[in-house]
Short mmCIF file of C-alpha atoms in Angstrom, two decimals:
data_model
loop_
_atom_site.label_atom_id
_atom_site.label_comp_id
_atom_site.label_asym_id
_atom_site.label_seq_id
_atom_site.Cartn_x
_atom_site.Cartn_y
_atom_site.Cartn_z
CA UNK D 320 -15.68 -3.47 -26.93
CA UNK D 321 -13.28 -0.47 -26.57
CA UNK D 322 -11.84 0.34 -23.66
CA UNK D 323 -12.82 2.55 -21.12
CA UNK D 324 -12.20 6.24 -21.28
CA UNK D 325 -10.60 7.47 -18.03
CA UNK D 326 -11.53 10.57 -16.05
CA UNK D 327 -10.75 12.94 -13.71
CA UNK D 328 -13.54 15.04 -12.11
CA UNK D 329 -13.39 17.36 -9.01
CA UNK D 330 -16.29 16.33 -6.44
CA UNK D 331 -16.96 17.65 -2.99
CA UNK D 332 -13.45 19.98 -3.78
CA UNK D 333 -11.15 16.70 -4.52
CA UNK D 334 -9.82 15.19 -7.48
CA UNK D 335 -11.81 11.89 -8.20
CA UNK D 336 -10.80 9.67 -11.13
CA UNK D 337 -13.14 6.95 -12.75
CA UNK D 338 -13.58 5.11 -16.20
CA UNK D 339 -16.10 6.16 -18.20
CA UNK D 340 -17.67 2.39 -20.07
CA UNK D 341 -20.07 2.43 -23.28
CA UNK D 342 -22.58 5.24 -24.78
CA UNK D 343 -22.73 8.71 -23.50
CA UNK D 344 -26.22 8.28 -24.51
CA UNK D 345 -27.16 5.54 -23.34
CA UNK D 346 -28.95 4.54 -19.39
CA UNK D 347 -26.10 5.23 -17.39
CA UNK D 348 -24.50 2.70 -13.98
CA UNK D 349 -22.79 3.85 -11.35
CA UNK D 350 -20.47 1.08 -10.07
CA UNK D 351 -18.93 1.87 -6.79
CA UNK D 352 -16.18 -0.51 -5.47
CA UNK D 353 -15.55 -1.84 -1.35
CA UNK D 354 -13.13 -0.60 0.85
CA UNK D 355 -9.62 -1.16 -0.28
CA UNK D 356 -10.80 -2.11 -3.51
CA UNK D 357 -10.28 0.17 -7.12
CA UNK D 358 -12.96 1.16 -10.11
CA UNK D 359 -10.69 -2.28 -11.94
CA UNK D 360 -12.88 -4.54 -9.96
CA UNK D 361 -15.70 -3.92 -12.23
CA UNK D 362 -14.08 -4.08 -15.42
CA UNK D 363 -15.06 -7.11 -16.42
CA UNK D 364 -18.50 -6.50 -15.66
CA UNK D 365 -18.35 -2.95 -17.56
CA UNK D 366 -17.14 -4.39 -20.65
CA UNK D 367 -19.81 -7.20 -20.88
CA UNK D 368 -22.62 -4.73 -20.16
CA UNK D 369 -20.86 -1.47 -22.09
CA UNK D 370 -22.75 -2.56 -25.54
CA UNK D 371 -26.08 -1.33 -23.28
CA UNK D 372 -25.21 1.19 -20.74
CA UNK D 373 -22.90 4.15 -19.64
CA UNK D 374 -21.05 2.93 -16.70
CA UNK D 375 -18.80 5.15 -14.75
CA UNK D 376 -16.97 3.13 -12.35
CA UNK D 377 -15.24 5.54 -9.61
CA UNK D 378 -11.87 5.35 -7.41
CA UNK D 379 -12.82 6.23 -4.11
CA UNK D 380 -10.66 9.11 -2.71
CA UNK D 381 -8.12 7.71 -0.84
CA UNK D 382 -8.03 4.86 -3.33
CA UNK D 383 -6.59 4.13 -6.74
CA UNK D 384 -6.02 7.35 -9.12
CA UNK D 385 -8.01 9.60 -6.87
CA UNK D 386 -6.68 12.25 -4.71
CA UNK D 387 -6.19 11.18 -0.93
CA UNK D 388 -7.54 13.17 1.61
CA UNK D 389 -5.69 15.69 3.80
CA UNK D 390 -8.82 15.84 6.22
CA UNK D 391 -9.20 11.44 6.46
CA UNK D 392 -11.14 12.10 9.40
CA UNK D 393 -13.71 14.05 7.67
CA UNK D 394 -13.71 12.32 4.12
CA UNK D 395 -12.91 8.63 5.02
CA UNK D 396 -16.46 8.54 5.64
CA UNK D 397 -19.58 7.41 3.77
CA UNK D 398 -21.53 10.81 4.38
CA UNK D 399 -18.62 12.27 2.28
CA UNK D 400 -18.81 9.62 -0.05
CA UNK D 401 -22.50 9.87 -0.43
CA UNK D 402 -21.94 13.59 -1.26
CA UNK D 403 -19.44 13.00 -3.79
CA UNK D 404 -22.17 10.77 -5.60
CA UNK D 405 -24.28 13.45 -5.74
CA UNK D 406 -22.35 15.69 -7.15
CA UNK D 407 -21.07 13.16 -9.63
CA UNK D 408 -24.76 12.65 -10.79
CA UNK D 409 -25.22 16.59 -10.96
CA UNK D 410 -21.97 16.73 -13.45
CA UNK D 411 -23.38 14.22 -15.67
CA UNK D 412 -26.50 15.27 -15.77
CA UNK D 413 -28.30 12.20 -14.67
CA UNK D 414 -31.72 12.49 -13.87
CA UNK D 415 -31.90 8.78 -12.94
CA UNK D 416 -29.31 5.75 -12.90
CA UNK D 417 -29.01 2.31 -11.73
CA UNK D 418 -26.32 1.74 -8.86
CA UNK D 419 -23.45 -1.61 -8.34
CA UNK D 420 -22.35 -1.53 -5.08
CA UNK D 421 -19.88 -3.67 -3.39
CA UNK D 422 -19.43 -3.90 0.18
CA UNK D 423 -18.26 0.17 1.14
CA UNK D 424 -20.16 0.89 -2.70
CA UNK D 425 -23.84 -0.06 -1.44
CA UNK D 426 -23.13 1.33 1.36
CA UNK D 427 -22.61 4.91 0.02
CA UNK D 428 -26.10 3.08 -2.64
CA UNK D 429 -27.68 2.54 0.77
CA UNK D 430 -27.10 6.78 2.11
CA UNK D 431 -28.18 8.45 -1.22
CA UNK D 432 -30.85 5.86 -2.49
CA UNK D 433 -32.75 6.39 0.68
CA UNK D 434 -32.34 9.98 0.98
CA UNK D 435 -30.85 12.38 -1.47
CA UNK D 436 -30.59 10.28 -4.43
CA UNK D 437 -34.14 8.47 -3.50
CA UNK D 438 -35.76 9.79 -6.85
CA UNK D 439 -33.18 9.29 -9.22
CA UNK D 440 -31.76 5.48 -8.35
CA UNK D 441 -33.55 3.05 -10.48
CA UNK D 442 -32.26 -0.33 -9.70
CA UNK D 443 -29.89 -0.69 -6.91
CA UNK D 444 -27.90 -3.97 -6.52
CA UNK D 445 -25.84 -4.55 -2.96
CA UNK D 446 -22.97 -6.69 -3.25
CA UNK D 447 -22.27 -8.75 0.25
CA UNK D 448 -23.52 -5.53 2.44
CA UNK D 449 -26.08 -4.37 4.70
CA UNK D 450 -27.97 -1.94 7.18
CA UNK D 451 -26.05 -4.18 9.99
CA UNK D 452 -22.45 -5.38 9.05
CA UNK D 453 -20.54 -8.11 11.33
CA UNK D 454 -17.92 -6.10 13.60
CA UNK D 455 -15.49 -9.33 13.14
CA UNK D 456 -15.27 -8.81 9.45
CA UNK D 457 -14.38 -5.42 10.12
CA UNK D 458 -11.40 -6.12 12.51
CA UNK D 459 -10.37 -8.55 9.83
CA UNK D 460 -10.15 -6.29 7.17
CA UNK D 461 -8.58 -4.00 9.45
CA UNK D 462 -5.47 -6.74 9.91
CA UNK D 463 -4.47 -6.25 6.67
CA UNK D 464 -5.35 -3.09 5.78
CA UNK D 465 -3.83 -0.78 8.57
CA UNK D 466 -0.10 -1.74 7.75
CA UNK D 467 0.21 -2.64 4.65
CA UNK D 468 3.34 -4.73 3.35
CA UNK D 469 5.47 -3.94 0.54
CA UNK D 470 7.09 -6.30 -1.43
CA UNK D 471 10.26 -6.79 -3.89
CA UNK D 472 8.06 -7.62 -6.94
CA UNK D 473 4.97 -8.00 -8.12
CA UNK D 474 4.07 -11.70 -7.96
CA UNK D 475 5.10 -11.25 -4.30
CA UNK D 476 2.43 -8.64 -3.93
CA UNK D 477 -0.13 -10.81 -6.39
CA UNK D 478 0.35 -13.66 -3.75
CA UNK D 479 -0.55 -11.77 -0.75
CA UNK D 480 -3.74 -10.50 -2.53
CA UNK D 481 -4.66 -14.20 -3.16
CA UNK D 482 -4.22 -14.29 0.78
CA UNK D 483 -6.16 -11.52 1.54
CA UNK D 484 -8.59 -11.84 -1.19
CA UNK D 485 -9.27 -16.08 -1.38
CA UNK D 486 -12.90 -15.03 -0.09
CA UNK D 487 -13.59 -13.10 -3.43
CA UNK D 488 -13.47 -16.21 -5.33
CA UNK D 489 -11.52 -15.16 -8.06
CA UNK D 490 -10.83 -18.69 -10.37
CA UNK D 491 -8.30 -17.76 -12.76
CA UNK D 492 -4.49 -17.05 -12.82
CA UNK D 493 -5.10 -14.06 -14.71
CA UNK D 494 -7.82 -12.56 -12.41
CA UNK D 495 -5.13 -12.19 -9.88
CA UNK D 496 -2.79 -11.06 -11.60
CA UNK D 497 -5.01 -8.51 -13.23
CA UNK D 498 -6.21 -7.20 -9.83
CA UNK D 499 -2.56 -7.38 -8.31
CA UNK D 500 -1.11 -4.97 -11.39
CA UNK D 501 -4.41 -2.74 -10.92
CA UNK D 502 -4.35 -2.48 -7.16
CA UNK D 503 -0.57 -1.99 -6.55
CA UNK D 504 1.98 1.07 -6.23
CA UNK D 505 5.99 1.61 -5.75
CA UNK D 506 6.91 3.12 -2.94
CA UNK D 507 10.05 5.64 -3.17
CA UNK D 508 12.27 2.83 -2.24
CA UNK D 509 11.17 0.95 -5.25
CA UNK D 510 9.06 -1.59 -3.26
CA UNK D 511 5.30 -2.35 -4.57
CA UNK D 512 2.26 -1.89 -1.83
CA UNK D 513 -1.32 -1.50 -2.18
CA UNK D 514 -2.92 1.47 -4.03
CA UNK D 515 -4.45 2.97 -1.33
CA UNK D 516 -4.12 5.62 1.52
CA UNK D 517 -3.29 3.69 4.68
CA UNK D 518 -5.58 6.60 6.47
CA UNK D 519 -8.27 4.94 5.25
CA UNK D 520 -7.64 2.02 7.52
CA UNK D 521 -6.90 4.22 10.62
CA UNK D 522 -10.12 5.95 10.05
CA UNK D 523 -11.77 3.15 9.83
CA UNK D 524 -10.39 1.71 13.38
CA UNK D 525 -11.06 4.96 14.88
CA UNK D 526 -15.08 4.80 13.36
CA UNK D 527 -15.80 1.30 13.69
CA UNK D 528 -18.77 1.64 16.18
CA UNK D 529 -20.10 3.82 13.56
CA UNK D 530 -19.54 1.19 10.80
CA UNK D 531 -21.21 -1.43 12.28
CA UNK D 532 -23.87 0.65 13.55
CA UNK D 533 -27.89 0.44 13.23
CA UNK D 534 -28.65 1.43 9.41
CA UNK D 535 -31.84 -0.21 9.42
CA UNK D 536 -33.59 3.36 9.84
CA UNK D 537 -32.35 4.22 6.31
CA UNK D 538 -32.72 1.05 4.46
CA UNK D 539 -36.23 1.16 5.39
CA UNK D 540 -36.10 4.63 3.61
CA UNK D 541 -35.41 2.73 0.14
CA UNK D 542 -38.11 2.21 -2.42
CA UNK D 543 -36.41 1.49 -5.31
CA UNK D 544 -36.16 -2.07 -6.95
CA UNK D 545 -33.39 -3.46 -5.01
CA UNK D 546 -30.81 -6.63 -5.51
CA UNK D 547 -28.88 -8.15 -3.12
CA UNK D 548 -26.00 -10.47 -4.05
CA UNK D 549 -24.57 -12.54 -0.79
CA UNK D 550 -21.49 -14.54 -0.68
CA UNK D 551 -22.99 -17.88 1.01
CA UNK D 552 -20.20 -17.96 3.48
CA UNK D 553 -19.99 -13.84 4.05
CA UNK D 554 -18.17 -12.77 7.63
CA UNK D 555 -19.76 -9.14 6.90
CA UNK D 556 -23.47 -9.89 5.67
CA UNK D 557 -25.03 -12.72 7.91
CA UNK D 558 -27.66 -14.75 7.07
CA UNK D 559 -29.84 -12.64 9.24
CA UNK D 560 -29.92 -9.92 7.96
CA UNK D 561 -29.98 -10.82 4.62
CA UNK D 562 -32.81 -12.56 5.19
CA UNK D 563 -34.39 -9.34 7.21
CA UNK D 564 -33.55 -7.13 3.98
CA UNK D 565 -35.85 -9.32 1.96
CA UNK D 566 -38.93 -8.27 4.91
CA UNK D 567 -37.92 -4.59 5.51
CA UNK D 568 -37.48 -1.33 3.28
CA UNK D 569 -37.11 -2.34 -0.57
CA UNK D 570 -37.79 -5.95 0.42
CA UNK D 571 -34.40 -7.09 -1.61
CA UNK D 572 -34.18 -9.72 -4.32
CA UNK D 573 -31.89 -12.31 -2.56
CA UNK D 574 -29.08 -14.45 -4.08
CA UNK D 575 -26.52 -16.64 -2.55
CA UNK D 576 -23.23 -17.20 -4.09
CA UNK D 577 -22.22 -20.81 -2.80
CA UNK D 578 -18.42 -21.09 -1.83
CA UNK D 579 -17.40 -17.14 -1.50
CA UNK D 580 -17.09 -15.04 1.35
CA UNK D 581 -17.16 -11.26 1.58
CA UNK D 582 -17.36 -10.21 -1.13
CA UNK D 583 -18.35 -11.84 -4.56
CA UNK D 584 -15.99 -10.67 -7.59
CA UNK D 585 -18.69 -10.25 -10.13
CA UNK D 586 -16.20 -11.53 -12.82
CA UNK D 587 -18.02 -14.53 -13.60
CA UNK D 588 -20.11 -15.55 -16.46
CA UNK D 589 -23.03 -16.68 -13.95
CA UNK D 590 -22.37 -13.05 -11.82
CA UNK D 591 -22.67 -10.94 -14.44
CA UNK D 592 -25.69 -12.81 -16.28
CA UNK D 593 -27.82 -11.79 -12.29
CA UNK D 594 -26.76 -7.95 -12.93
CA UNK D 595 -27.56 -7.85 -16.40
CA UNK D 596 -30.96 -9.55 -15.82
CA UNK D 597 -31.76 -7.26 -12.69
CA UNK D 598 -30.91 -3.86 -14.32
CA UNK D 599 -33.19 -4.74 -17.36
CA UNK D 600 -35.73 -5.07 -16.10
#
């Protein structure tokens, strides 16, 4: 499969950059990465289901290729987010689409497939998230992500994301290293950090009661067929509420992944074989 073609769109008034996988004409995928996370983490994904689909999988402002914000307090956020989705459906023309979110990305599935976007989300698939998220996973994340390190080179900065990261469940040498050259930029001393906006992290600190809020009110607004992928030993998703998601709203499709935490990497054979099944049918 060829590679992806990358673009750069303006949404909600801010540049927004995301590769563009498979057919223009065929049934198109939005695949919408987690919080510190870039559109890379679904490359492997993309390629194995690009002989089938469009999939446009999108940096994040704040993150990657895309513009950061000079109003984080206002855009950090997933109503801004959800917004930006809209008007990314609107510029392609999409009168319907399936949706891959992980962690932050079904939450921003979660806003616009219960409200906005209610009519035009076929299949939606949750990766390790929910209508009630675990406030300790958030202050974890938020250990790493509000000061982020730099380092000297880049298997310095691959080893810290295999720190950060060991929940993922990533297997391979290359997987790491792949995500490390993908996630990583030089600072104007020369040093190599993470890709994204450190705002982000303060925002999040500053919103966290929001975060970790009551959602239940809008996932029982979803109707359409729903997925949800869990890491078995998730700090963000209990087993609670996972298990309440398969009662309420959409009544989710639950799947454990045994041995990962928050969240799954969807590189995997056995991963991506789920996905494919769910959005075909």
């Amino acid at each position: 499969m060829s590679a992806p073609v990358s673009r750069y769109l303006t949404l909600a008034g801010r540049s927004v950059h995301l590769l563009d996988w498979g057919r223009a004409d065929a049934p198109a995928v939005i695949l919408w990465h987690g919080f510190a996370r870039t559109a890379h983490d679904f490359d492997d994904l993309a390629a194995a289901l690009a002989p089938h689909y469009r999939l446009l999988a999108v940096d994040t402002i704040g993150r990657g290729f895309s513009e950061w914000s000079p109003q984080p307090d206002a855009e950090y956020t997933v109503p801004f987010y959800a917004r930006q989705a809209v008007e990314l459906f609107d510029h392609f023309k999409l009168t319907t689409a399936r949706w891959v979110g992980t962690s932050m990305g079904g939450l921003i599935g979660m806003a616009v497939a219960g409200t906005v976007l209610k009519d035009r989300i076929s299949h939606l698939v949750l990766n390790d998230v929910g209508p009630a998220i675990a406030p300790g996973a958030v202050s974890r994340i938020l250990t790493y992500a509000g000061t982020p390190p730099a380092f000297a080179t880049l298997p310095e900065l691959e080893q810290y994301f295999r720190t950060i990261y060991a929940p993922f469940g990533i297997a391979t040498d290359a997987g790491w290293q792949k995500l490390a050259e993908t996630s990583a930029r030089r600072l104007p001393d020369g040093r190599l950090t993470p890709h994204y906006d450190p705002q982000i992290a303060a925002v999040l600190g500053r919103q966290a009661a929001t975060v970790t809020g009551d959602a239940w009110p809008l996932y029982d607004q979803i109707t359409t067929k729903t997925l949800l992928l869990r890491g078995a030993v998730s700090d963000l998703l209990s087993d609670e509420t996972a298990a309440e998601m398969t009662r309420r709203g959409p009544k989710a499709r639950r799947i454990d992944m045994p041995g990962i935490g928050h969240a799954p990497a969807l590189d995997t054979v056995e991963q991506i074989a789920l996905i494919a099944a769910f959005l075909a049918e």
